Short mmCIF file of C-alpha atoms in Angstrom, two decimals:
data_model
loop_
_atom_site.label_atom_id
_atom_site.label_comp_id
_atom_site.label_asym_id
_atom_site.label_seq_id
_atom_site.Cartn_x
_atom_site.Cartn_y
_atom_site.Cartn_z
CA MET A 1 0.00 0.00 0.00
CA GLN A 2 2.81 2.40 0.95
CA ASN A 3 4.68 1.56 -2.25
CA THR A 4 1.53 2.34 -4.28
CA LEU A 5 1.10 5.70 -2.55
CA GLN A 6 4.80 6.50 -3.14
CA GLN A 7 4.54 5.71 -6.83
CA GLY A 8 1.38 7.81 -6.95
CA TRP A 9 3.25 10.81 -5.53
CA LEU A 10 6.10 10.32 -7.97
CA GLU A 11 3.61 9.98 -10.82
CA ARG A 12 1.86 13.23 -9.93
CA TYR A 13 5.00 15.25 -9.37
CA PHE A 14 6.97 14.14 -12.42
CA GLY A 15 4.09 13.30 -14.77
CA ILE A 16 5.65 9.93 -15.49
CA HIS A 17 2.67 8.26 -17.16
CA ALA A 18 1.94 11.35 -19.24
CA SER A 19 5.51 11.21 -20.51
CA GLY A 20 5.08 7.60 -21.61
CA SER A 21 7.28 6.13 -18.90
CA THR A 22 7.07 4.19 -15.63
CA VAL A 23 8.82 4.48 -12.26
CA PRO A 24 10.94 1.32 -12.77
CA ARG A 25 11.96 2.54 -16.22
CA GLU A 26 12.98 5.95 -14.83
CA VAL A 27 15.05 4.31 -12.08
CA ARG A 28 16.73 2.00 -14.59
CA ALA A 29 17.44 4.96 -16.87
CA GLY A 30 18.99 6.89 -13.99
CA LEU A 31 21.24 3.96 -13.09
CA THR A 32 22.31 3.66 -16.73
CA THR A 33 23.16 7.35 -16.98
CA PHE A 34 25.10 7.22 -13.72
CA LEU A 35 27.16 4.25 -14.84
CA THR A 36 28.08 5.91 -18.15
CA MET A 37 29.21 9.13 -16.45
CA SER A 38 30.56 7.84 -13.11
CA TYR A 39 34.08 8.02 -14.55
CA ILE A 40 34.01 11.74 -13.74
CA LEU A 41 34.37 10.83 -10.05
CA PHE A 42 37.93 9.73 -10.76
CA VAL A 43 38.93 11.71 -13.85
CA ASN A 44 37.94 15.17 -12.61
CA PRO A 45 39.99 14.94 -9.37
CA GLN A 46 42.95 13.60 -11.34
CA ILE A 47 42.90 16.64 -13.66
CA LEU A 48 42.17 19.33 -11.07
CA SER A 49 44.58 18.00 -8.43
CA ALA A 50 47.44 19.02 -10.75
CA ALA A 51 46.43 22.66 -10.27
CA ILE A 52 44.92 22.70 -6.76
CA PRO A 53 47.73 21.91 -4.28
CA VAL A 54 45.76 21.17 -1.12
CA PRO A 55 46.31 18.29 1.34
CA ASN A 56 44.85 15.01 0.11
CA ALA A 57 43.75 16.83 -3.03
CA PHE A 58 42.40 13.82 -4.93
CA ALA A 59 40.12 12.68 -2.11
CA GLN A 60 38.83 16.20 -1.43
CA LEU A 61 38.18 16.82 -5.12
CA LEU A 62 36.39 13.48 -5.46
CA THR A 63 33.94 14.57 -2.75
CA SER A 64 33.50 18.00 -4.39
CA THR A 65 32.89 16.34 -7.76
CA ALA A 66 30.26 13.99 -6.34
CA LEU A 67 28.47 16.76 -4.47
CA ALA A 68 28.47 19.08 -7.49
CA ALA A 69 27.11 16.30 -9.71
CA ALA A 70 24.48 15.38 -7.11
CA PHE A 71 23.30 18.97 -6.66
CA GLY A 72 23.20 19.68 -10.41
CA SER A 73 21.33 16.48 -11.23
CA LEU A 74 18.88 16.78 -8.33
CA PHE A 75 18.11 20.40 -9.15
CA MET A 76 17.60 19.59 -12.83
CA GLY A 77 15.32 16.68 -11.93
CA LEU A 78 13.29 18.30 -9.17
CA VAL A 79 12.91 21.80 -10.58
CA ALA A 80 13.21 21.51 -14.38
CA LYS A 81 11.85 17.92 -14.27
CA TYR A 82 13.98 16.70 -17.18
CA PRO A 83 16.16 13.53 -17.36
CA PHE A 84 19.37 15.53 -17.88
CA ALA A 85 22.20 14.77 -15.45
CA GLN A 86 24.91 17.28 -14.60
CA ALA A 87 28.49 17.05 -13.37
CA PRO A 88 31.81 18.93 -13.72
CA GLY A 89 32.43 19.11 -17.46
CA MET A 90 35.30 17.50 -19.30
CA GLY A 91 37.33 19.96 -21.35
CA LEU A 92 36.52 22.87 -19.08
CA ASN A 93 38.27 21.12 -16.21
CA ALA A 94 41.41 20.77 -18.34
CA TYR A 95 41.15 24.42 -19.42
CA PHE A 96 40.78 25.39 -15.75
CA ALA A 97 43.78 23.36 -14.61
CA PHE A 98 46.32 23.54 -17.41
CA THR A 99 45.54 26.81 -19.21
CA VAL A 100 44.22 29.15 -16.52
CA VAL A 101 45.97 28.00 -13.33
CA LEU A 102 49.18 26.32 -14.49
CA GLY A 103 49.55 28.17 -17.80
CA GLN A 104 48.51 31.72 -16.90
CA LYS A 105 49.62 31.39 -13.26
CA ILE A 106 46.24 32.53 -11.97
CA PRO A 107 45.52 31.39 -8.38
CA TRP A 108 43.10 28.49 -8.32
CA GLN A 109 40.86 30.36 -5.90
CA THR A 110 40.52 33.19 -8.43
CA ALA A 111 39.84 30.71 -11.23
CA LEU A 112 37.01 29.24 -9.14
CA GLY A 113 35.71 32.78 -8.74
CA ALA A 114 35.69 33.13 -12.54
CA VAL A 115 33.66 29.91 -12.81
CA PHE A 116 31.19 31.27 -10.24
CA VAL A 117 30.80 34.59 -12.08
CA SER A 118 30.20 32.77 -15.37
CA GLY A 119 27.49 30.74 -13.59
CA VAL A 120 25.83 33.96 -12.42
CA LEU A 121 25.78 35.15 -16.04
CA PHE A 122 24.16 31.84 -17.11
CA VAL A 123 21.39 32.30 -14.56
CA LEU A 124 20.76 35.95 -15.48
CA LEU A 125 20.53 35.20 -19.21
CA SER A 126 18.28 32.23 -18.49
CA VAL A 127 15.90 34.16 -16.24
CA LEU A 128 15.76 37.02 -18.75
CA GLY A 129 14.95 34.53 -21.49
CA VAL A 130 18.01 35.30 -23.64
CA ARG A 131 19.16 31.68 -23.88
CA GLN A 132 15.68 30.57 -24.90
CA VAL A 133 15.51 33.23 -27.61
CA ILE A 134 18.87 32.13 -29.00
CA VAL A 135 17.78 28.49 -29.03
CA LYS A 136 14.58 29.45 -30.84
CA ALA A 137 16.56 31.47 -33.41
CA ILE A 138 18.62 28.42 -34.36
CA PRO A 139 16.98 26.75 -37.40
CA THR A 140 15.40 23.33 -36.97
CA SER A 141 17.90 21.70 -39.32
CA LEU A 142 20.80 22.78 -37.10
CA LYS A 143 19.00 21.49 -34.01
CA PHE A 144 18.75 18.08 -35.66
CA ALA A 145 22.41 18.41 -36.61
CA VAL A 146 23.34 19.17 -32.99
CA THR A 147 21.55 16.00 -31.89
CA ALA A 148 23.38 13.96 -34.53
CA GLY A 149 26.69 15.67 -33.76
CA ILE A 150 26.36 14.83 -30.09
CA GLY A 151 25.65 11.25 -31.15
CA ALA A 152 28.81 11.15 -33.25
CA PHE A 153 30.73 12.72 -30.36
CA LEU A 154 29.38 10.12 -27.92
CA ALA A 155 30.31 7.30 -30.28
CA PHE A 156 33.81 8.72 -30.71
CA ILE A 157 34.27 8.99 -26.93
CA GLY A 158 33.10 5.40 -26.57
CA LEU A 159 35.47 4.13 -29.24
CA LYS A 160 38.32 6.05 -27.61
CA ASN A 161 37.51 4.79 -24.11
CA ALA A 162 37.45 1.24 -25.46
CA GLY A 163 40.81 1.61 -27.18
CA ILE A 164 39.25 0.84 -30.56
CA VAL A 165 40.34 4.28 -31.74
CA VAL A 166 43.75 5.52 -30.60
CA ALA A 167 45.98 8.53 -31.21
CA ASN A 168 48.49 8.43 -34.03
CA PRO A 169 51.16 11.09 -34.71
CA ALA A 170 50.93 10.60 -38.48
CA THR A 171 47.18 10.25 -39.01
CA PHE A 172 45.87 11.78 -35.73
CA VAL A 173 43.67 8.73 -35.11
CA ALA A 174 44.09 5.06 -35.96
CA LEU A 175 42.68 1.62 -35.20
CA GLY A 176 43.74 0.30 -31.81
CA GLN A 177 45.03 -3.15 -30.95
CA LEU A 178 41.95 -5.31 -31.49
CA THR A 179 43.30 -8.16 -29.35
CA SER A 180 43.87 -5.98 -26.30
CA ALA A 181 41.71 -6.60 -23.23
CA PRO A 182 39.79 -3.27 -23.25
CA VAL A 183 38.87 -3.68 -26.92
CA LEU A 184 37.72 -7.28 -26.46
CA ILE A 185 35.60 -6.37 -23.41
CA ALA A 186 34.09 -3.44 -25.30
CA LEU A 187 33.38 -5.47 -28.43
CA PHE A 188 31.69 -8.08 -26.24
CA GLY A 189 29.54 -5.35 -24.74
CA ILE A 190 28.69 -3.90 -28.15
CA VAL A 191 27.56 -7.29 -29.46
CA VAL A 192 25.54 -8.19 -26.35
CA THR A 193 23.89 -4.78 -26.10
CA SER A 194 23.17 -4.59 -29.84
CA VAL A 195 21.47 -7.98 -29.83
CA LEU A 196 19.40 -7.07 -26.78
CA MET A 197 18.41 -3.74 -28.33
CA ALA A 198 17.48 -5.43 -31.61
CA ARG A 199 15.29 -7.87 -29.68
CA ARG A 200 13.79 -4.93 -27.76
CA VAL A 201 14.83 -6.29 -24.37
CA ILE A 202 14.04 -3.84 -21.57
CA GLY A 203 17.21 -2.54 -19.93
CA ALA A 204 19.45 -3.62 -22.79
CA ILE A 205 22.08 -0.92 -22.20
CA LEU A 206 22.25 -1.52 -18.46
CA ILE A 207 22.46 -5.29 -18.96
CA GLY A 208 25.30 -4.76 -21.42
CA ILE A 209 27.25 -2.65 -18.92
CA VAL A 210 26.79 -5.18 -16.12
CA ALA A 211 27.66 -8.14 -18.38
CA SER A 212 30.85 -6.45 -19.61
CA THR A 213 31.86 -5.54 -16.06
CA LEU A 214 31.35 -9.10 -14.83
CA LEU A 215 33.35 -10.46 -17.77
CA ALA A 216 36.21 -8.09 -16.97
CA ILE A 217 36.21 -9.11 -13.30
CA VAL A 218 35.87 -12.87 -13.87
CA THR A 219 38.55 -13.03 -16.58
CA ARG A 220 40.82 -10.64 -14.66
CA ALA A 221 41.21 -8.60 -17.81
CA PRO A 222 43.61 -5.63 -17.42
CA VAL A 223 41.08 -2.87 -18.10
CA TYR A 224 41.28 -0.84 -14.89
CA ALA A 225 43.39 2.28 -14.32
CA GLY A 226 45.90 2.26 -11.51
CA GLY A 227 49.05 0.71 -12.90
CA ALA A 228 52.48 2.31 -13.06
CA ASN A 229 52.90 4.92 -15.81
CA GLY A 230 49.22 4.74 -16.66
CA ALA A 231 49.20 0.99 -17.35
CA LEU A 232 45.91 -0.88 -17.06
CA VAL A 233 45.57 -3.63 -14.48
CA PRO A 234 43.05 -6.36 -13.58
CA PHE A 235 40.35 -5.69 -11.00
CA GLY A 236 42.03 -5.57 -7.62
CA GLY A 237 38.97 -6.50 -5.60
CA PHE A 238 37.47 -4.59 -2.71
CA THR A 239 40.55 -4.70 -0.52
CA ASN A 240 39.21 -2.05 1.86
CA GLY A 241 35.59 -3.09 1.61
CA VAL A 242 32.77 -1.70 -0.52
CA VAL A 243 31.93 1.15 1.87
CA SER A 244 34.39 3.98 2.53
CA ALA A 245 34.00 7.26 4.41
CA PRO A 246 34.28 10.37 2.20
CA VAL A 247 36.90 13.04 2.83
CA TRP A 248 35.18 16.39 3.35
CA PRO A 249 36.73 19.09 1.07
CA THR A 250 37.64 21.43 3.92
CA SER A 251 40.37 23.15 1.89
CA LEU A 252 38.07 23.74 -1.09
CA VAL A 253 34.60 24.71 0.11
CA GLY A 254 34.11 28.48 -0.03
CA SER A 255 37.69 29.13 -1.17
CA LEU A 256 36.69 30.89 -4.38
CA ASP A 257 37.89 34.47 -4.88
CA ILE A 258 35.01 36.27 -6.59
CA SER A 259 36.45 39.79 -6.29
CA GLY A 260 39.68 38.64 -7.91
CA ALA A 261 37.73 37.29 -10.88
CA PHE A 262 36.64 40.83 -11.77
CA GLY A 263 40.22 41.92 -12.38
CA LEU A 264 40.88 43.24 -15.89
CA GLY A 265 43.13 40.34 -16.80
CA LEU A 266 40.50 37.82 -15.72
CA LEU A 267 37.69 39.11 -17.91
CA ALA A 268 38.89 37.01 -20.85
CA VAL A 269 38.99 33.94 -18.60
CA VAL A 270 35.46 34.60 -17.32
CA PHE A 271 34.22 35.09 -20.87
CA THR A 272 35.89 31.87 -22.06
CA PHE A 273 34.30 29.85 -19.24
CA PHE A 274 31.00 31.53 -20.02
CA PHE A 275 31.20 31.19 -23.79
CA VAL A 276 32.30 27.57 -23.97
CA ASP A 277 29.78 26.33 -21.43
CA PHE A 278 27.00 28.52 -22.83
CA PHE A 279 27.11 26.89 -26.24
CA ASP A 280 28.25 23.50 -24.96
CA ALA A 281 25.38 23.23 -22.47
CA THR A 282 22.86 24.88 -24.79
CA GLY A 283 23.76 22.45 -27.56
CA THR A 284 23.71 19.49 -25.18
CA LEU A 285 20.36 20.39 -23.63
CA THR A 286 18.82 21.08 -27.03
CA GLY A 287 20.10 17.81 -28.46
CA LEU A 288 18.97 15.78 -25.46
CA ALA A 289 15.56 17.47 -25.43
CA SER A 290 15.16 16.70 -29.12
CA ARG A 291 16.09 13.06 -28.56
CA ALA A 292 13.66 12.79 -25.65
CA GLY A 293 10.88 14.29 -27.77
CA TYR A 294 10.44 17.50 -25.78
CA LEU A 295 11.20 20.09 -28.46
CA SER A 296 8.11 21.49 -30.18
CA GLU A 297 7.94 21.87 -33.96
CA ASP A 298 9.11 25.47 -33.75
CA GLY A 299 11.99 24.54 -31.47
CA ASP A 300 10.54 25.59 -28.11
CA LEU A 301 11.55 23.72 -24.95
CA PRO A 302 8.93 23.69 -22.17
CA ARG A 303 10.23 25.01 -18.82
CA ALA A 304 13.24 26.42 -20.67
CA ARG A 305 13.99 29.14 -18.13
CA ARG A 306 14.17 26.63 -15.27
CA THR A 307 16.18 24.20 -17.36
CA PHE A 308 18.85 26.69 -18.41
CA ALA A 309 18.91 28.32 -14.96
CA ALA A 310 19.58 24.89 -13.43
CA ASP A 311 22.72 24.72 -15.54
CA GLY A 312 23.94 28.06 -14.23
CA LEU A 313 23.11 27.29 -10.60
CA ALA A 314 24.99 24.00 -10.88
CA ALA A 315 28.07 25.87 -12.10
CA MET A 316 27.81 28.29 -9.16
CA PHE A 317 27.41 25.50 -6.61
CA GLY A 318 30.27 23.51 -8.12
CA ALA A 319 32.59 26.53 -7.93
CA PHE A 320 31.62 27.04 -4.27
CA MET A 321 32.45 23.40 -3.57
CA GLY A 322 35.83 23.75 -5.27
CA THR A 323 35.46 22.26 -8.74
CA SER A 324 35.42 23.57 -12.29
CA THR A 325 32.26 24.27 -14.30
CA THR A 326 29.38 21.87 -13.69
CA THR A 327 27.21 21.38 -16.75
CA ALA A 328 24.74 19.08 -18.51
CA TYR A 329 26.21 15.74 -19.59
CA ILE A 330 25.78 14.20 -23.02
CA GLU A 331 25.94 10.79 -21.34
CA SER A 332 22.36 11.53 -20.26
CA ALA A 333 21.47 10.25 -23.71
CA SER A 334 22.13 6.70 -22.49
CA GLY A 335 19.40 7.04 -19.89
CA ILE A 336 17.05 8.64 -22.39
CA GLU A 337 17.66 5.72 -24.74
CA GLU A 338 16.72 3.40 -21.86
CA GLY A 339 13.36 5.18 -21.65
CA GLY A 340 14.05 7.95 -19.13
CA ARG A 341 11.68 10.83 -19.86
CA THR A 342 11.20 12.77 -16.62
CA GLY A 343 13.11 14.42 -13.83
CA LEU A 344 12.99 11.22 -11.80
CA THR A 345 15.83 9.90 -13.97
CA ALA A 346 18.04 12.86 -13.04
CA VAL A 347 17.02 12.55 -9.38
CA VAL A 348 18.15 8.91 -9.38
CA VAL A 349 21.49 10.01 -10.84
CA GLY A 350 21.85 12.65 -8.13
CA VAL A 351 21.08 10.15 -5.37
CA LEU A 352 23.58 7.68 -6.82
CA PHE A 353 26.31 10.33 -6.80
CA LEU A 354 25.57 10.89 -3.11
CA LEU A 355 25.72 7.15 -2.46
CA ALA A 356 28.97 7.03 -4.42
CA LEU A 357 30.55 9.08 -1.64
CA LEU A 358 30.18 5.97 0.51
CA LEU A 359 30.44 3.38 -2.25
CA THR A 360 33.37 4.73 -4.25
CA PRO A 361 35.05 1.29 -4.48
CA LEU A 362 31.87 -0.17 -5.98
CA ALA A 363 31.61 2.61 -8.55
CA GLY A 364 35.23 1.98 -9.43
CA ALA A 365 34.44 -1.64 -10.29
CA VAL A 366 32.86 -0.52 -13.60
CA PRO A 367 35.70 0.01 -16.13
CA ALA A 368 35.58 2.44 -19.05
CA ALA A 369 35.61 -0.55 -21.42
CA ALA A 370 32.23 -1.63 -19.99
CA THR A 371 30.50 1.72 -20.42
CA ALA A 372 32.05 2.41 -23.84
CA PRO A 373 29.53 0.21 -25.72
CA ALA A 374 26.65 2.25 -24.27
CA LEU A 375 28.16 5.47 -25.61
CA VAL A 376 28.80 3.97 -29.04
CA LEU A 377 25.31 2.52 -29.46
CA VAL A 378 23.47 5.51 -28.01
CA GLY A 379 25.46 7.68 -30.41
CA ALA A 380 24.32 5.48 -33.28
CA MET A 381 20.68 5.92 -32.23
CA MET A 382 21.04 9.71 -32.08
CA LEU A 383 22.20 9.88 -35.69
CA SER A 384 18.64 9.00 -36.72
CA SER A 385 17.77 12.72 -36.46
CA LEU A 386 19.59 13.22 -39.78
CA ALA A 387 16.66 11.53 -41.52
CA ARG A 388 14.53 14.58 -40.70
CA ILE A 389 16.73 16.97 -42.69
CA ASP A 390 16.14 18.07 -46.29
CA TRP A 391 19.39 17.14 -48.01
CA SER A 392 18.53 18.83 -51.32
CA ASP A 393 19.41 22.35 -50.10
CA ALA A 394 23.15 22.97 -49.89
CA SER A 395 22.68 26.12 -47.79
CA THR A 396 21.23 23.84 -45.12
CA THR A 397 23.17 20.63 -45.54
CA ILE A 398 26.67 22.16 -45.47
CA PRO A 399 26.13 23.80 -42.04
CA VAL A 400 24.53 20.55 -40.89
CA PHE A 401 27.58 18.59 -42.02
CA LEU A 402 29.99 21.02 -40.35
CA THR A 403 28.05 20.84 -37.09
CA LEU A 404 28.07 17.07 -37.24
CA ILE A 405 31.73 16.57 -38.14
CA VAL A 406 33.37 19.33 -36.07
CA MET A 407 31.98 18.14 -32.73
CA PRO A 408 33.78 14.78 -32.58
CA LEU A 409 36.88 15.90 -34.49
CA THR A 410 37.54 18.87 -32.17
CA TYR A 411 36.24 17.00 -29.13
CA ASN A 412 33.99 19.95 -28.35
CA ILE A 413 30.24 20.47 -28.69
CA ALA A 414 30.53 24.26 -28.63
CA ASN A 415 32.84 24.20 -31.67
CA GLY A 416 30.31 22.18 -33.63
CA VAL A 417 27.48 24.56 -32.79
CA SER A 418 29.71 27.53 -33.64
CA PHE A 419 30.77 26.22 -37.06
CA GLY A 420 27.17 25.37 -37.86
CA VAL A 421 25.78 28.78 -36.92
CA ILE A 422 28.56 30.78 -38.58
CA SER A 423 28.43 28.82 -41.85
CA TYR A 424 24.61 28.89 -41.93
CA CYS A 425 24.53 32.68 -41.59
CA ALA A 426 27.35 33.21 -44.10
CA ILE A 427 25.90 30.91 -46.78
CA LYS A 428 22.37 32.27 -46.42
CA ALA A 429 23.53 35.90 -46.48
CA LEU A 430 25.90 35.53 -49.44
CA GLY A 431 23.43 33.30 -51.28
CA GLY A 432 20.71 35.92 -51.37
CA GLU A 433 18.60 34.45 -48.56
CA ALA A 434 19.65 36.79 -45.76
CA ARG A 435 16.07 37.49 -44.69
CA LYS A 436 15.42 33.82 -44.00
CA VAL A 437 17.79 33.98 -41.04
CA HIS A 438 16.65 35.24 -37.65
CA PRO A 439 18.38 38.62 -37.00
CA LEU A 440 19.59 37.43 -33.59
CA LEU A 441 21.44 34.56 -35.25
CA TYR A 442 23.64 37.06 -37.11
CA VAL A 443 24.52 38.67 -33.77
CA VAL A 444 25.37 35.26 -32.31
CA ALA A 445 27.48 34.38 -35.38
CA ALA A 446 29.40 37.67 -35.05
CA LEU A 447 30.10 37.00 -31.37
CA LEU A 448 31.27 33.49 -32.19
CA LEU A 449 33.65 34.83 -34.83
CA ALA A 450 34.96 37.46 -32.42
CA ARG A 451 35.60 34.82 -29.81
CA TYR A 452 37.68 32.70 -32.21
CA VAL A 453 39.64 35.72 -33.44
CA TRP A 454 40.40 37.45 -30.14
CA LEU A 455 39.82 34.96 -27.37
CA SER A 456 41.07 31.73 -28.86
CA GLU A 457 42.11 29.17 -26.26
#
C-alpha cells in the first residue's frame, strides 16, 4: 500500500505516465546514466589535483565532484523535471587546470571565482529569457544536426575509451590493438547490447554494462586504471571493503575568490568559461531534449527558463564546492535511450552520486571498457535525427555537415554549434537568402567569430 502511494506521488510530481514512462523505467534509466558518467568521479579529481595543491587533493576533489554532480542532477530533476544529469564538465576542467591556473599562473581560488561569475551570467541570461531566444533562433535543421553531432561525439568517446580508436602522430587517429583486453571487453559489450536492443529487451544498455563488467572481473582482464605509468591492471577486488567514508573538502569549500575574478586580466577567462559552457550546455540540452521528444515543432523547450537556470546554478554551486564548471552531460542520452523521460531519472542520478561518496570502491568496479559500448550505441541511435533533414538544399546541408563533423573531431560540442551557426549565416547571407535567417542569429554568429579571433584558447 505504501509503495503504491509513493509511486502515486512520484507519478503526480513528475508526470511519469503522461511522458510515456514508468517508475521502474525511470530508475533504470537513472542507473544507466550514472554508470556511463561515473568516470568523472575519478577523472575530474585527477585533472584538477594538478592545479589545486591542497592536502589530500584527490580525495577532497572526489567529494566535491560527487556533491556538485548530485546537486546539479537533483536540481535539474526536481525543478526543471527533465532527465538531464549534470556534473563537472570535461574539457573545461582541463582548461581550468592547465591553461588558466598552471599556464597563466592565476591562483586556483581566483579561477574558481571566474567559474562562479560565469554561472551567475548563465542564470541571469536564463531568467531574462536570452538563452531561450537564442535556441529558438537556431533553425530546426541545425538542431537536428546538434543531436546527430552529439551522437557522433558520444560514439567517438566510446570508441576512444574502449581503445578501438587511438591517437596516431601521423594520421591523428588510428585503429587500436583489437586483441587488447579493453577492446575485447568493449566489443563483447557492443555485441551483447546490440542484440538485446534489436530484440527490444528492456534494460538492454544496463544489462550490457553489467555483463561487460562481470566479464572483466571474472577473466581478470587488465582494463582498470591504476598501474604504473598509466598501465591498465586487472580488478584488484574490494581490498578495503565496498563502503568507505568520504573526505570532506575542507580546503576547497568556499575558497573561491570572486572579487579577484573581476580583475581586468581575468575578464577574458570569465568570458571563455561563459562562452564555452553557454554553447556547450545549450547544444547538449537542445540535443537531449530533441532526442527525448520534448522540443516542439518550432523549437521551443517547455520550462526552458528553469532548465537553463539549473545549468547556471549547478556551475555556481560547483565553484563554491571547489570544482570547475558543472554542466549538462551528453551521457544523459544513455538514460534517455533506456526510456528515461522525466526528472525522476536525473534525481536517481543525483542520489547515486551521493551514495557514491560511501560506495566509491563499488563505482570503481565498472571500467571504461564496460561503459564504452553504451556510448557507441546511443550515439548510433542519435544519428537518426539526420533523416529529418532536407538534403537537397546545400545552404542547409553544409552547415549541418559542419556541425556534425566538427563536434567529434575537435572533441567539443561548442565548436560544432559555432561552425554550424557561422556557416549557416554566411551561406544564407551571401546566397541571397539573408532574410530567411533570424536577426539574432547574425549577432550570435558575429560574437562566435569574435571569440575565435580574439579569445582563442
